[in-house]
Coordinates of C-alpha atoms in Angstrom, one line a residue:
M1 CA 159.3 76.0 127.5
M2 CA 158.6 79.8 126.3
N3 CA 160.3 82.4 126.1
R4 CA 158.2 85.5 127.8
G5 CA 159.7 89.1 128.3
I6 CA 159.2 90.2 131.5
R7 CA 158.8 94.7 132.0
G8 CA 160.4 96.9 134.8
A9 CA 160.7 99.8 135.4
T10 CA 162.5 102.4 138.1
T11 CA 163.4 105.3 139.0
V12 CA 165.9 107.5 140.9
T13 CA 165.3 111.3 142.5
R14 CA 169.6 112.3 141.2
N15 CA 172.1 110.9 138.5
D16 CA 174.0 109.3 141.1
E17 CA 176.0 106.6 141.0
Q18 CA 175.6 104.7 144.5
E19 CA 171.4 105.7 143.8
I20 CA 171.3 104.1 140.6
M21 CA 172.9 100.6 141.4
Q22 CA 170.6 100.3 144.3
E23 CA 167.4 101.0 142.5
T24 CA 169.0 98.1 139.6
L25 CA 169.5 95.6 142.2
R26 CA 166.0 96.3 144.1
L27 CA 164.3 96.5 140.4
L28 CA 165.6 93.3 139.9
E29 CA 165.4 91.6 143.4
E30 CA 161.6 92.4 142.8
M31 CA 161.2 90.8 139.2
V32 CA 163.1 88.0 140.8
K33 CA 160.8 87.5 143.6
R34 CA 157.2 88.3 141.9
N35 CA 158.5 85.6 139.4
D36 CA 160.6 83.2 140.3
L37 CA 163.7 83.6 138.3
H38 CA 167.0 81.7 138.5
P39 CA 169.5 83.3 136.3
E40 CA 170.0 80.0 134.7
Y41 CA 166.8 80.3 132.6
I42 CA 167.5 84.4 131.8
S43 CA 167.6 84.6 127.8
N44 CA 169.3 88.0 128.6
I45 CA 168.3 91.6 130.1
W46 CA 167.9 94.5 127.9
I47 CA 168.5 97.6 130.3
T48 CA 167.7 101.1 129.1
M49 CA 168.0 104.5 131.3
T50 CA 166.1 108.4 130.8
Q51 CA 168.9 110.4 129.2
D52 CA 169.3 112.6 132.1
L53 CA 171.2 109.9 133.5
D54 CA 174.8 109.6 132.8
A55 CA 176.7 108.2 136.3
A56 CA 176.9 104.3 136.4
F57 CA 175.8 101.7 133.9
P58 CA 173.0 99.8 135.7
A59 CA 174.8 96.1 134.0
K60 CA 177.9 96.4 136.9
A61 CA 175.5 96.4 139.7
I62 CA 174.2 93.0 138.5
R63 CA 177.3 91.1 137.3
Q64 CA 178.5 91.6 140.7
L65 CA 175.8 89.1 142.2
E66 CA 176.5 85.2 142.4
G67 CA 175.1 83.7 139.4
W68 CA 174.3 86.2 137.5
D69 CA 178.0 87.0 135.5
L70 CA 176.8 84.4 132.4
V71 CA 173.9 86.5 132.0
P72 CA 173.7 88.7 128.8
L73 CA 172.8 91.9 129.9
M74 CA 173.0 95.6 127.0
C75 CA 172.5 98.5 128.3
S76 CA 171.3 101.3 126.2
V77 CA 169.9 105.3 126.2
E78 CA 166.0 105.4 126.2
I79 CA 164.7 107.6 123.2
P80 CA 164.1 110.9 124.6
V81 CA 160.4 111.5 124.3
K82 CA 159.7 115.1 124.8
G83 CA 157.2 114.9 128.2
S84 CA 158.2 111.7 129.2
L85 CA 159.2 110.0 132.9
P86 CA 162.6 111.8 133.9
R87 CA 165.5 109.5 135.3
C88 CA 163.7 106.1 134.4
I89 CA 165.3 102.8 134.8
R90 CA 164.0 100.2 132.3
F91 CA 164.1 96.3 132.2
M92 CA 163.0 94.0 129.4
V93 CA 163.9 90.4 131.3
Q94 CA 163.6 88.1 129.0
V95 CA 163.2 84.1 130.3
N96 CA 163.1 80.5 129.5
T97 CA 159.9 79.3 131.4
E98 CA 156.8 77.3 132.0
K99 CA 154.5 80.2 132.5
S100 CA 152.0 81.8 130.4
Q101 CA 151.6 85.4 129.0
S102 CA 148.9 86.2 132.1
E103 CA 151.5 84.9 134.6
I104 CA 154.2 87.0 133.9
K105 CA 154.7 89.7 136.9
H106 CA 155.8 92.6 135.8
V107 CA 157.3 95.3 138.3
Y108 CA 156.9 99.1 138.1
L109 CA 158.3 100.8 141.1
N110 CA 158.9 104.5 142.2
E111 CA 157.3 107.1 140.1
A112 CA 157.7 104.5 137.4
K113 CA 154.1 102.7 138.4
R114 CA 152.7 105.9 136.3
L115 CA 154.0 103.5 133.3
R116 CA 151.4 100.8 133.5
P117 CA 149.2 101.8 136.6
D118 CA 147.0 98.8 135.4
L119 CA 150.5 96.0 136.0
S120 CA 151.8 98.1 139.0
E121 CA 150.9 96.2 142.1
S122 CA 149.5 98.7 144.6
G123 CA 150.7 97.7 148.1
V124 CA 154.2 97.8 146.5
Q125 CA 156.2 100.4 148.4
P126 CA 158.4 103.1 146.8

C-alpha cells in the first residue's frame, strides 16, 4: 500500500463562516466520491486558506462528519503571493491506497479550476 497525495481546491464568494463550511464539505465530498475514499485510510488532511478568509476553521466542518472525527486535520494560511487566486481553500489529502499516481483524481471547483486546468474535469459544475 502506498501513501498518495490528493490535491483539491475551491473558492468562496465572500469571507463568510457558512459559505466556508459549505464549500469545505462540498470539496471533501467530491474528493471522496472521485477517489472512493474512506476515513480509515486517510493519513491526514492539510487545509490552507488565503489570508482574506478568516471567518471559520474549515477543519471544524470535517470533524462534524460521522467517521471523520479521528482523521488528523491541520489548517494554515496560504502563502500570500501577489496576484494569487483570492478566497481560496486548498486541501492536500494524504491517503493510504493501492491506486497508482495516475489513478488519483485531483479536484478543483469554482474559480479554483483556473489553478490547474489540466487536472480539472470540465463537466464539474461550480
